[in-house]
Amino acid sequence: MRFAVRLRALGVALLVPVVLVVLWWVLSADSTSAFYPSLSTILTNFRETWLFARAGSDVVPSLLRLGAGYLLAAVIGIALGVLLGRVRVLHLALQPAIQFARSIPATGLVPVSIVLLGIGDAPKIWLIAFVCVFPILLNTIDGVRSIERGLEDVGQTFRLTRRQRVFAIHLPSAAPQIFAGLRISLAIAFIMMIVTEMLGATSGLGYVTLNAQQSFQIPLMWSGMILLGILGAALNALFVLVERRVLRWHHLSTGRMR
């Protein structure tokens, strides 16, 4: 019964994408425009380019940069968020600097990072981490500061050390808000991966897609956009899967998981 419900939900979720793809295929079948090639032409380019020729030289490096920057932001954001959430004076002292830094437009930092750090992989990773850290940091601070006093009292009653309180009380209690910040940052990391590769790069999805547009390789440009959409949806689905497993206790307590 549950399998049938899930199968029906999957069918409903795929209905609109399938209809849109069929319409695109039919409406573009006889296209002679250089800017709007047929879907069959785009898919042929997709297979030849992204599944073989550029998979190792551009797709893998882009995903590695994204993953490294995102993980770096997660570690820094959660660790610093727990610290600032517990030490009120430190939070008050750093709050103005955090608000100033998070207000700087992310795309405006790209030229600065090129001037200061060059065009290698490290500047891209650090820039992704810098932009992504703020949603994780702020959500972690709010999550830690909103822990019920009763849980703190339980920790003191059992004479837990500070480290034990962090892993047994603070992180589990703040986990729903931390994951909310992680999800926001994942979308930002994906955007920043593309932006950093469009300026001062010699490889990557952003570089190939922009270069295809400037050199009038329109099918390659369209196939790059399709790949970006697929990767974005796949990363989001993977995150939701991990979140549902890690926060299963939370979803069960709130009645969100059936």
Short mmCIF file of C-alpha atoms in Angstrom, two decimals:
data_model
loop_
_atom_site.label_atom_id
_atom_site.label_comp_id
_atom_site.label_asym_id
_atom_site.label_seq_id
_atom_site.Cartn_x
_atom_site.Cartn_y
_atom_site.Cartn_z
CA MET A 1 0.00 0.00 0.00
CA ARG A 2 2.82 2.38 0.98
CA PHE A 3 4.73 1.43 -2.19
CA ALA A 4 1.67 2.25 -4.30
CA VAL A 5 1.32 5.64 -2.62
CA ARG A 6 4.98 6.44 -3.22
CA LEU A 7 4.72 5.29 -6.84
CA ARG A 8 1.71 7.52 -7.38
CA ALA A 9 3.52 10.48 -5.77
CA LEU A 10 6.52 9.88 -8.05
CA GLY A 11 4.22 9.79 -11.07
CA VAL A 12 2.63 13.10 -10.10
CA ALA A 13 6.04 14.69 -9.49
CA LEU A 14 7.33 13.58 -12.92
CA LEU A 15 4.20 14.53 -14.83
CA VAL A 16 5.01 18.22 -15.43
CA PRO A 17 8.70 17.65 -16.36
CA VAL A 18 7.73 14.93 -18.84
CA VAL A 19 5.05 17.11 -20.44
CA LEU A 20 7.49 20.02 -20.75
CA VAL A 21 10.16 17.82 -22.36
CA VAL A 22 7.64 16.40 -24.85
CA LEU A 23 6.41 19.89 -25.74
CA TRP A 24 10.00 21.12 -26.16
CA TRP A 25 10.81 18.15 -28.40
CA VAL A 26 7.73 18.63 -30.61
CA LEU A 27 7.87 22.43 -30.87
CA SER A 28 11.62 22.51 -31.64
CA ALA A 29 11.68 19.51 -34.00
CA ASP A 30 11.73 21.58 -37.21
CA SER A 31 13.70 24.51 -35.81
CA THR A 32 16.25 26.07 -38.18
CA SER A 33 17.23 28.86 -35.79
CA ALA A 34 20.87 28.93 -34.72
CA PHE A 35 19.86 30.24 -31.29
CA TYR A 36 17.01 27.78 -30.63
CA PRO A 37 18.22 24.41 -31.92
CA SER A 38 16.02 21.34 -31.73
CA LEU A 39 15.96 19.35 -28.50
CA SER A 40 17.32 16.32 -30.35
CA THR A 41 20.38 18.36 -31.40
CA ILE A 42 20.89 19.57 -27.82
CA LEU A 43 20.60 16.06 -26.39
CA THR A 44 23.06 14.72 -28.95
CA ASN A 45 25.50 17.43 -27.91
CA PHE A 46 24.79 16.62 -24.27
CA ARG A 47 25.68 12.95 -24.77
CA GLU A 48 28.84 13.67 -26.75
CA THR A 49 30.07 16.50 -24.52
CA TRP A 50 29.12 15.90 -20.91
CA LEU A 51 29.02 12.11 -20.78
CA PHE A 52 32.40 11.63 -22.44
CA ALA A 53 34.55 14.53 -23.66
CA ARG A 54 34.27 16.95 -20.74
CA ALA A 55 33.13 14.77 -17.87
CA GLY A 56 36.61 14.39 -16.42
CA SER A 57 38.05 17.75 -17.43
CA ASP A 58 35.16 20.01 -16.40
CA VAL A 59 32.30 18.26 -14.53
CA VAL A 60 34.43 16.50 -11.90
CA PRO A 61 36.60 19.58 -11.09
CA SER A 62 33.46 21.71 -10.67
CA LEU A 63 31.87 19.24 -8.27
CA LEU A 64 35.11 18.91 -6.29
CA ARG A 65 35.34 22.69 -5.87
CA LEU A 66 31.71 22.85 -4.81
CA GLY A 67 32.09 19.97 -2.35
CA ALA A 68 35.30 21.32 -0.81
CA GLY A 69 33.92 24.84 -0.38
CA TYR A 70 30.62 23.60 1.02
CA LEU A 71 32.21 21.22 3.53
CA LEU A 72 34.62 23.93 4.64
CA ALA A 73 31.70 26.31 5.21
CA ALA A 74 29.77 23.63 7.12
CA VAL A 75 32.66 22.86 9.49
CA ILE A 76 33.47 26.54 10.15
CA GLY A 77 29.82 27.61 10.39
CA ILE A 78 28.76 24.88 12.82
CA ALA A 79 31.87 25.13 15.03
CA LEU A 80 31.79 28.92 15.20
CA GLY A 81 28.00 28.93 15.56
CA VAL A 82 28.13 26.67 18.62
CA LEU A 83 30.83 28.86 20.17
CA LEU A 84 28.97 32.14 19.55
CA GLY A 85 25.70 30.57 20.62
CA ARG A 86 27.15 29.66 24.00
CA VAL A 87 29.36 32.71 24.66
CA ARG A 88 27.09 35.74 24.62
CA VAL A 89 29.88 38.32 24.96
CA LEU A 90 31.72 36.88 21.97
CA HIS A 91 28.51 36.92 19.96
CA LEU A 92 27.87 40.57 20.77
CA ALA A 93 31.46 41.48 19.88
CA LEU A 94 31.44 39.73 16.49
CA GLN A 95 27.84 40.45 15.48
CA PRO A 96 28.63 43.75 13.64
CA ALA A 97 31.47 42.16 11.67
CA ILE A 98 29.28 39.18 10.73
CA GLN A 99 26.43 41.38 9.56
CA PHE A 100 28.85 43.54 7.52
CA ALA A 101 30.50 40.57 5.85
CA ARG A 102 27.23 38.80 5.01
CA SER A 103 25.86 42.00 3.43
CA ILE A 104 28.57 42.12 0.75
CA PRO A 105 27.13 40.84 -2.57
CA ALA A 106 28.64 37.45 -3.34
CA THR A 107 29.32 38.22 -7.00
CA GLY A 108 31.15 41.39 -5.99
CA LEU A 109 33.75 39.32 -4.20
CA VAL A 110 34.85 37.43 -7.32
CA PRO A 111 37.08 40.20 -8.76
CA VAL A 112 38.55 40.79 -5.30
CA SER A 113 39.44 37.12 -4.87
CA ILE A 114 41.06 37.05 -8.34
CA VAL A 115 43.21 40.08 -7.47
CA LEU A 116 44.20 38.78 -4.03
CA LEU A 117 44.40 35.01 -4.56
CA GLY A 118 44.65 34.39 -8.32
CA ILE A 119 42.56 32.08 -10.50
CA GLY A 120 43.43 28.62 -9.18
CA ASP A 121 41.16 26.17 -7.39
CA ALA A 122 41.96 27.42 -3.88
CA PRO A 123 40.49 30.93 -4.38
CA LYS A 124 37.28 29.42 -5.77
CA ILE A 125 36.95 27.01 -2.85
CA TRP A 126 37.58 29.71 -0.26
CA LEU A 127 35.15 32.09 -1.93
CA ILE A 128 32.41 29.43 -1.99
CA ALA A 129 33.11 28.70 1.68
CA PHE A 130 33.08 32.38 2.65
CA VAL A 131 29.72 33.05 1.01
CA CYS A 132 28.11 29.83 2.27
CA VAL A 133 29.23 30.06 5.87
CA PHE A 134 26.81 32.78 6.97
CA PRO A 135 23.46 30.92 6.68
CA ILE A 136 24.98 27.96 8.54
CA LEU A 137 26.60 30.17 11.15
CA LEU A 138 23.51 32.27 11.91
CA ASN A 139 21.16 29.28 11.99
CA THR A 140 23.52 27.41 14.31
CA ILE A 141 23.71 30.39 16.67
CA ASP A 142 19.90 30.67 16.79
CA GLY A 143 19.53 26.93 17.24
CA VAL A 144 22.01 26.73 20.12
CA ARG A 145 20.63 29.82 21.86
CA SER A 146 17.06 28.50 21.70
CA ILE A 147 17.84 25.27 23.60
CA GLU A 148 15.43 24.75 26.47
CA ARG A 149 16.76 25.46 29.92
CA GLY A 150 15.59 22.06 31.10
CA LEU A 151 18.06 20.30 28.81
CA GLU A 152 20.89 22.40 30.20
CA ASP A 153 19.82 21.45 33.70
CA VAL A 154 19.85 17.78 32.74
CA GLY A 155 23.43 18.16 31.49
CA GLN A 156 24.48 19.77 34.73
CA THR A 157 22.70 17.10 36.77
CA PHE A 158 24.64 14.36 35.01
CA ARG A 159 27.85 16.40 35.32
CA LEU A 160 28.55 16.39 31.60
CA THR A 161 31.68 18.13 30.39
CA ARG A 162 31.44 21.01 27.91
CA ARG A 163 32.43 18.72 25.06
CA GLN A 164 29.81 16.15 26.09
CA ARG A 165 27.15 18.88 26.27
CA VAL A 166 28.02 20.06 22.75
CA PHE A 167 27.63 16.60 21.21
CA ALA A 168 24.82 15.29 23.46
CA ILE A 169 22.66 18.41 23.87
CA HIS A 170 23.63 21.42 21.77
CA LEU A 171 24.17 19.89 18.32
CA PRO A 172 21.18 17.48 18.43
CA SER A 173 18.84 20.20 19.70
CA ALA A 174 20.01 22.72 17.10
CA ALA A 175 20.15 20.16 14.26
CA PRO A 176 16.85 21.18 12.56
CA GLN A 177 18.00 24.80 12.26
CA ILE A 178 21.52 23.77 11.27
CA PHE A 179 20.11 21.68 8.42
CA ALA A 180 17.95 24.61 7.33
CA GLY A 181 21.12 26.69 7.04
CA LEU A 182 22.94 23.89 5.24
CA ARG A 183 20.15 23.64 2.68
CA ILE A 184 20.23 27.38 1.95
CA SER A 185 24.01 27.25 1.66
CA LEU A 186 23.90 24.34 -0.78
CA ALA A 187 21.96 26.44 -3.28
CA ILE A 188 24.35 29.36 -2.73
CA ALA A 189 27.37 27.07 -3.20
CA PHE A 190 26.00 25.84 -6.52
CA ILE A 191 25.50 29.40 -7.75
CA MET A 192 28.95 30.48 -6.58
CA MET A 193 30.54 27.47 -8.28
CA ILE A 194 29.17 28.69 -11.62
CA VAL A 195 29.98 32.37 -10.99
CA THR A 196 33.59 31.74 -9.94
CA GLU A 197 34.15 29.61 -13.04
CA MET A 198 32.76 32.25 -15.37
CA LEU A 199 35.48 34.74 -14.38
CA GLY A 200 39.17 33.89 -14.38
CA ALA A 201 38.87 30.16 -15.02
CA THR A 202 40.15 27.71 -17.61
CA SER A 203 37.89 24.77 -16.78
CA GLY A 204 34.57 23.91 -15.18
CA LEU A 205 30.89 24.01 -16.04
CA GLY A 206 30.63 27.80 -15.73
CA TYR A 207 33.68 28.33 -17.97
CA VAL A 208 32.46 25.92 -20.67
CA THR A 209 28.92 27.31 -20.70
CA LEU A 210 30.03 30.94 -20.93
CA ASN A 211 32.69 30.12 -23.51
CA ALA A 212 30.08 28.28 -25.60
CA GLN A 213 27.81 31.35 -25.56
CA GLN A 214 30.67 33.69 -26.56
CA SER A 215 31.87 31.40 -29.36
CA PHE A 216 28.31 30.80 -30.66
CA GLN A 217 28.34 27.08 -29.85
CA ILE A 218 24.66 27.33 -28.98
CA PRO A 219 23.85 23.60 -28.64
CA LEU A 220 26.75 23.28 -26.18
CA MET A 221 25.41 26.25 -24.21
CA TRP A 222 21.92 24.72 -24.01
CA SER A 223 23.27 21.30 -23.05
CA GLY A 224 25.33 22.95 -20.32
CA MET A 225 22.20 24.57 -18.91
CA ILE A 226 20.42 21.20 -18.90
CA LEU A 227 23.35 19.62 -17.06
CA LEU A 228 23.31 22.40 -14.45
CA GLY A 229 19.61 21.81 -13.88
CA ILE A 230 20.12 18.06 -13.49
CA LEU A 231 23.03 18.51 -11.09
CA GLY A 232 21.13 21.08 -9.00
CA ALA A 233 18.10 18.80 -8.68
CA ALA A 234 20.30 15.77 -7.89
CA LEU A 235 22.22 17.61 -5.15
CA ASN A 236 18.99 18.85 -3.59
CA ALA A 237 17.49 15.33 -3.66
CA LEU A 238 20.64 13.91 -2.06
CA PHE A 239 20.52 16.55 0.66
CA VAL A 240 16.85 15.83 1.39
CA LEU A 241 17.65 12.12 1.64
CA VAL A 242 20.44 12.75 4.16
CA GLU A 243 18.32 15.24 6.09
CA ARG A 244 15.39 12.82 6.37
CA ARG A 245 17.68 10.14 7.79
CA VAL A 246 19.58 12.36 10.21
CA LEU A 247 16.50 14.25 11.41
CA ARG A 248 14.18 11.26 11.38
CA TRP A 249 13.53 11.68 15.12
CA HIS A 250 12.57 15.31 14.57
CA HIS A 251 10.24 14.60 11.66
CA LEU A 252 8.57 11.79 13.61
CA SER A 253 8.05 14.04 16.64
CA THR A 254 6.49 16.76 14.47
CA GLY A 255 4.43 14.34 12.35
CA ARG A 256 6.15 15.31 9.08
CA MET A 257 7.34 11.76 8.29
CA ARG A 258 4.81 9.09 7.50
#
